[in-house]
Structure formats: C-alpha cells, structure tokens
Short mmCIF file of C-alpha atoms in Angstrom, two decimals:
data_model
loop_
_atom_site.label_atom_id
_atom_site.label_comp_id
_atom_site.label_asym_id
_atom_site.label_seq_id
_atom_site.Cartn_x
_atom_site.Cartn_y
_atom_site.Cartn_z
CA ASN A 235 69.63 80.30 70.86
CA ALA A 236 70.18 77.14 72.59
CA GLY A 237 70.96 74.20 70.07
CA VAL A 238 73.05 72.93 67.75
CA THR A 239 76.29 73.59 66.65
CA GLN A 240 78.50 73.08 64.38
CA THR A 241 82.35 74.40 63.60
CA PRO A 242 83.34 75.25 60.64
CA LYS A 243 80.60 75.31 58.17
CA PHE A 244 82.74 74.83 54.88
CA ARG A 245 86.02 73.41 54.76
CA VAL A 246 88.54 72.64 51.54
CA LEU A 247 90.61 69.70 52.09
CA LYS A 248 92.97 68.15 49.76
CA THR A 249 93.22 64.18 49.82
CA GLY A 250 95.31 63.20 52.28
CA GLN A 251 94.53 65.82 54.79
CA SER A 252 92.72 65.41 58.38
CA MET A 253 90.71 67.74 60.07
CA THR A 254 88.51 67.30 62.99
CA LEU A 255 84.89 68.25 63.10
CA LEU A 256 83.41 69.97 66.24
CA CYS A 257 79.69 69.71 66.74
CA ALA A 258 78.10 71.27 69.99
CA GLN A 259 74.82 71.08 72.09
CA ASP A 260 73.22 73.25 75.37
CA MET A 261 70.37 71.07 75.73
CA ASN A 262 72.15 68.44 78.23
CA HIS A 263 71.53 65.89 75.93
CA GLU A 264 72.07 61.99 76.16
CA TYR A 265 72.89 60.70 72.68
CA MET A 266 74.26 62.99 69.41
CA TYR A 267 75.14 61.82 65.90
CA TRP A 268 76.65 62.33 62.91
CA TYR A 269 75.51 62.07 59.77
CA ARG A 270 76.06 62.32 56.61
CA GLN A 271 73.86 63.51 52.92
CA ASP A 272 74.95 63.25 49.61
CA PRO A 273 72.94 64.30 46.63
CA GLY A 274 69.82 60.98 46.27
CA MET A 275 70.88 59.29 49.34
CA GLY A 276 69.34 60.81 52.40
CA LEU A 277 70.76 60.88 55.74
CA ARG A 278 73.22 58.52 56.96
CA LEU A 279 74.39 57.65 60.36
CA ILE A 280 78.05 57.74 60.10
CA HIS A 281 78.58 57.00 64.65
CA TYR A 282 76.93 57.66 67.16
CA SER A 283 77.16 58.40 70.86
CA VAL A 284 75.18 57.08 73.93
CA GLY A 285 76.41 59.45 76.97
CA GLU A 286 79.82 60.49 77.47
CA GLY A 287 82.77 58.80 76.81
CA THR A 288 80.90 55.99 74.75
CA THR A 289 80.46 55.61 71.26
CA ALA A 290 79.79 53.21 68.60
CA LYS A 291 79.21 52.54 64.94
CA GLY A 292 76.42 53.18 62.73
CA GLU A 293 75.65 52.92 59.04
CA VAL A 294 78.70 54.79 56.93
CA PRO A 295 81.56 54.21 59.44
CA ASP A 296 84.47 53.77 58.02
CA GLY A 297 87.42 56.77 57.33
CA TYR A 298 86.08 58.61 60.56
CA ASN A 299 86.47 58.79 64.29
CA VAL A 300 84.97 60.60 66.77
CA SER A 301 84.59 60.77 70.44
CA ARG A 302 82.61 62.53 73.21
CA LEU A 303 84.87 63.48 76.04
CA LYS A 304 82.71 65.83 77.13
CA LYS A 305 78.82 65.28 77.31
CA GLN A 306 78.02 68.73 75.28
CA ASN A 307 81.22 67.89 72.88
CA PHE A 308 80.79 64.96 69.95
CA LEU A 309 83.97 65.10 67.65
CA LEU A 310 83.98 63.65 63.74
CA GLY A 311 87.80 63.44 62.66
CA LEU A 312 89.31 62.35 59.39
CA GLU A 313 92.45 60.86 59.74
CA SER A 314 93.54 60.73 55.70
CA ALA A 315 90.23 62.78 53.91
CA ALA A 316 89.65 60.91 50.31
CA PRO A 317 86.99 63.00 47.94
CA SER A 318 84.44 60.43 48.18
CA GLN A 319 84.02 62.34 52.00
CA THR A 320 82.97 64.93 50.09
CA SER A 321 79.54 65.86 51.55
CA VAL A 322 77.19 68.19 53.28
CA TYR A 323 78.06 66.13 57.46
CA PHE A 324 74.67 67.09 60.02
CA CYS A 325 75.49 66.77 64.01
CA ALA A 326 72.16 66.44 65.84
CA SER A 327 71.38 65.37 69.39
CA SER A 328 68.49 64.30 72.06
CA TYR A 329 67.49 63.62 75.01
CA SER A 330 67.59 59.75 75.11
CA ALA A 331 66.91 56.55 73.44
CA GLY A 332 64.53 57.25 70.71
CA THR A 333 62.94 60.17 72.44
CA PRO A 334 59.61 60.29 70.51
CA TYR A 335 60.23 63.55 70.07
CA GLY A 336 63.03 63.10 67.52
CA TYR A 337 66.46 64.40 66.98
CA THR A 338 67.93 68.92 66.74
CA PHE A 339 70.19 69.12 64.10
CA GLY A 340 72.95 71.44 63.47
CA SER A 341 72.81 74.28 60.50
CA GLY A 342 75.96 71.55 58.64
CA THR A 343 79.30 71.16 57.56
CA ARG A 344 80.09 71.37 53.71
CA LEU A 345 83.31 69.60 53.05
CA THR A 346 84.95 69.18 49.61
CA VAL A 347 87.82 66.68 49.73
CA VAL A 348 90.18 67.46 46.13
CA GLY B 479 69.25 46.99 57.66
CA GLN B 480 65.48 49.00 57.69
CA GLN B 481 64.96 51.13 54.85
CA LEU B 482 62.42 53.36 54.48
CA ASN B 483 61.60 54.43 50.61
CA GLN B 484 60.22 58.02 49.82
CA SER B 485 58.16 59.55 47.24
CA PRO B 486 58.34 61.17 45.41
CA GLN B 487 61.16 61.99 44.68
CA SER B 488 61.32 65.69 44.19
CA MET B 489 58.08 67.70 43.26
CA PHE B 490 57.01 71.10 41.04
CA ILE B 491 53.89 72.63 41.58
CA GLN B 492 51.99 75.90 41.31
CA GLU B 493 51.72 78.00 44.44
CA GLY B 494 49.34 77.30 46.17
CA GLU B 495 48.42 73.58 45.17
CA ASP B 496 48.47 70.83 47.40
CA VAL B 497 51.26 68.85 48.03
CA SER B 498 51.29 65.09 49.35
CA MET B 499 54.14 62.80 49.77
CA ASN B 500 54.23 59.27 51.00
CA CYS B 501 56.80 57.07 52.64
CA THR B 502 56.42 53.49 53.99
CA SER B 503 58.45 50.82 54.67
CA SER B 504 59.02 47.14 54.98
CA SER B 505 59.28 47.01 59.09
CA ILE B 506 57.02 48.97 61.61
CA PHE B 507 57.81 51.70 63.92
CA ASN B 508 56.32 52.88 66.56
CA THR B 509 57.12 56.83 65.34
CA TRP B 510 56.84 58.68 62.79
CA LEU B 511 58.08 61.67 61.74
CA TRP B 512 58.37 64.52 59.69
CA TYR B 513 61.24 66.66 58.61
CA LYS B 514 62.01 69.98 57.13
CA GLN B 515 65.62 70.77 55.23
CA GLU B 516 65.58 74.94 53.71
CA PRO B 517 68.93 75.12 51.79
CA GLY B 518 72.20 75.60 54.09
CA GLU B 519 69.84 74.46 56.66
CA GLY B 520 69.47 71.10 58.77
CA PRO B 521 66.17 69.23 59.14
CA VAL B 522 63.38 70.70 61.62
CA LEU B 523 60.98 68.88 63.07
CA LEU B 524 57.68 69.62 60.99
CA ILE B 525 55.52 66.58 63.19
CA ALA B 526 55.85 63.98 64.96
CA LEU B 527 53.11 61.00 65.46
CA TYR B 528 52.53 58.74 67.53
CA LYS B 529 49.53 56.22 67.88
CA ALA B 530 49.09 53.80 64.18
CA GLY B 531 46.27 55.36 62.67
CA GLU B 532 46.69 59.19 64.22
CA LEU B 533 45.78 62.50 62.20
CA THR B 534 48.19 65.57 63.49
CA SER B 535 47.93 68.82 62.28
CA ASN B 536 50.28 71.62 61.96
CA GLY B 537 48.88 74.73 60.44
CA ARG B 538 48.48 73.89 56.59
CA LEU B 539 50.94 70.68 57.12
CA THR B 540 48.61 67.62 57.63
CA ALA B 541 50.08 63.86 58.53
CA GLN B 542 49.12 60.33 58.97
CA PHE B 543 50.37 57.38 60.76
CA GLY B 544 49.47 53.95 58.35
CA ILE B 545 47.28 51.26 60.80
CA THR B 546 49.95 48.84 59.52
CA ARG B 547 52.66 50.92 60.76
CA LYS B 548 53.86 50.79 58.01
CA ASP B 549 53.81 53.79 56.17
CA SER B 550 53.39 57.38 56.40
CA PHE B 551 51.87 60.55 53.98
CA LEU B 552 52.51 64.47 54.81
CA ASN B 553 50.27 66.41 52.48
CA ILE B 554 50.84 70.45 52.39
CA SER B 555 47.72 72.58 51.68
CA ALA B 556 48.24 75.76 49.39
CA SER B 557 51.56 75.71 49.09
CA ILE B 558 52.81 78.94 49.47
CA PRO B 559 56.87 79.63 47.94
CA SER B 560 58.53 78.74 51.67
CA ASP B 561 57.45 75.28 50.95
CA VAL B 562 60.96 74.95 49.11
CA GLY B 563 62.86 72.46 50.65
CA ILE B 564 63.85 68.74 51.23
CA TYR B 565 61.28 66.76 53.19
CA PHE B 566 61.64 64.15 55.45
CA CYS B 567 60.40 61.66 56.84
CA ALA B 568 61.88 59.22 59.57
CA GLY B 569 61.18 56.48 61.02
CA GLN B 570 61.52 55.70 64.63
CA ASN B 571 60.91 52.92 67.73
CA TYR B 572 61.91 53.95 70.69
CA GLY B 573 61.80 52.73 74.55
CA GLY B 574 64.86 50.50 72.38
CA SER B 575 68.54 50.28 73.18
CA GLN B 576 69.54 52.41 70.62
CA GLY B 577 66.64 54.04 68.75
CA ASN B 578 68.16 55.56 65.90
CA LEU B 579 65.98 57.51 63.39
CA ILE B 580 66.56 55.90 60.24
CA PHE B 581 65.85 58.46 57.44
CA GLY B 582 64.16 58.41 54.19
CA LYS B 583 66.23 60.18 50.90
CA GLY B 584 63.10 62.87 50.61
CA THR B 585 60.81 64.71 49.19
CA LYS B 586 62.70 67.92 47.10
CA LEU B 587 59.98 70.44 46.62
CA SER B 588 59.35 72.80 44.37
CA VAL B 589 57.23 76.12 44.14
CA LYS B 590 56.51 78.03 41.37
CA PRO B 591 54.87 81.67 42.51
#
C-alpha cells in the first residue's frame, strides 16, 4: 500500500546511545516532516524538509539531526539519547508547501530512553 | 509562534451521544483540518475546510470553518465505540513558503458501549 513507512516501530535506548529513525514514502512527495508526540503536548515539529538535500528546523530541534539524501527517505538521528527524548515519533509527508490536503502520517516509532 | 487551543482535552461519553469539540487560534488560517488518531497509529485526515464559513460533512462527522478564520469545530453524531481515539485540529496557511501545519493538543474521546 502507498504511504509513509517508519522503522523501527519500537526501540529502547540507554542514555548516551545513538540511533537513526527511518522514514520512507512512495507518493513522490516533496515535503517531509518529523514530529514528536508527548502526552498533553500534541504534535510538535522537530525538523522538516522541502525537498531532496534540504532540511530545516522546526519547533523542537535540539538534540536531533536529520538528512534527506533521497527524495523518498527522511532520516532522524539522535546522537546522544536522553530520557527527555522518550516519545512517540511520527513522520509525515506532503505534496507541496501548504498542500490543502494536509499531511500523510506514518504509524509512529515508540522510543524509550532509560 | 502560532498556537491552537483545542477543547475539551478529553471526553467520556455513552454510545449514541453526540460529541462536539472546537479549536481556536489567535491567528487566522486559510485551511482547517481535522485528524483522528487511533491507538498505536498515526493521525489520519478526516475533514479539510478551505473557506471561512464552510460546513463539511463526512458520514457522521461535521466540521465548520469559523467565519473569523480563527476557529473551527467538529461534531460527531450518534457516537459508536470505534469513534474512540484522539482528535486533532490543525491550521495551515498554504501558498506560503512553508505552510507547516499547526496542531492543537488533541481531544481524547472515550465511548462507553
């Protein structure tokens, strides 16, 4: 099925470890986004990309890095995980800037940092 | 930055009841969107609104784009157990260079059979 695929679905990290979350979309969307979701906080934008080779900071970018080497993939990296990064991470994509059809979301990655 | 106030934060209702939730903003938007997130899944688009005053339905769901462009509401009629989830409003100003969605904090809906 066409859509946004996130891997892994679950991960437990020790404080200080690093990891990369992968997001892949097969809809030929230009724009891709990484959000984190915490109880009572809604969805907060971490980083986004407006096209292959570009990235930009969102609302809560500290402690994360991203790369968009291929149009269909958007990677989110944690260089040195902290307990405050325990969250559910969602990737999303859209056809263009401010498409009136909103975003298509992946099913999320649940990350626990101990 | 822009913020959306979504209320109520949570609702516990009996099957068959109607539900109403709303979102307000200090800024205007030219698109309002409503998403539903089921447990363990990502948000899925329910309804998109593009014009001030617009009223749009999707089955038992009805949403309206406020005339001031600063608010929107979502109604669910005759709720059923599968309506359980978190409902998010989102505002967007498409046509700009960014057009990022701004999300409300969600309304968690519980339906008792």
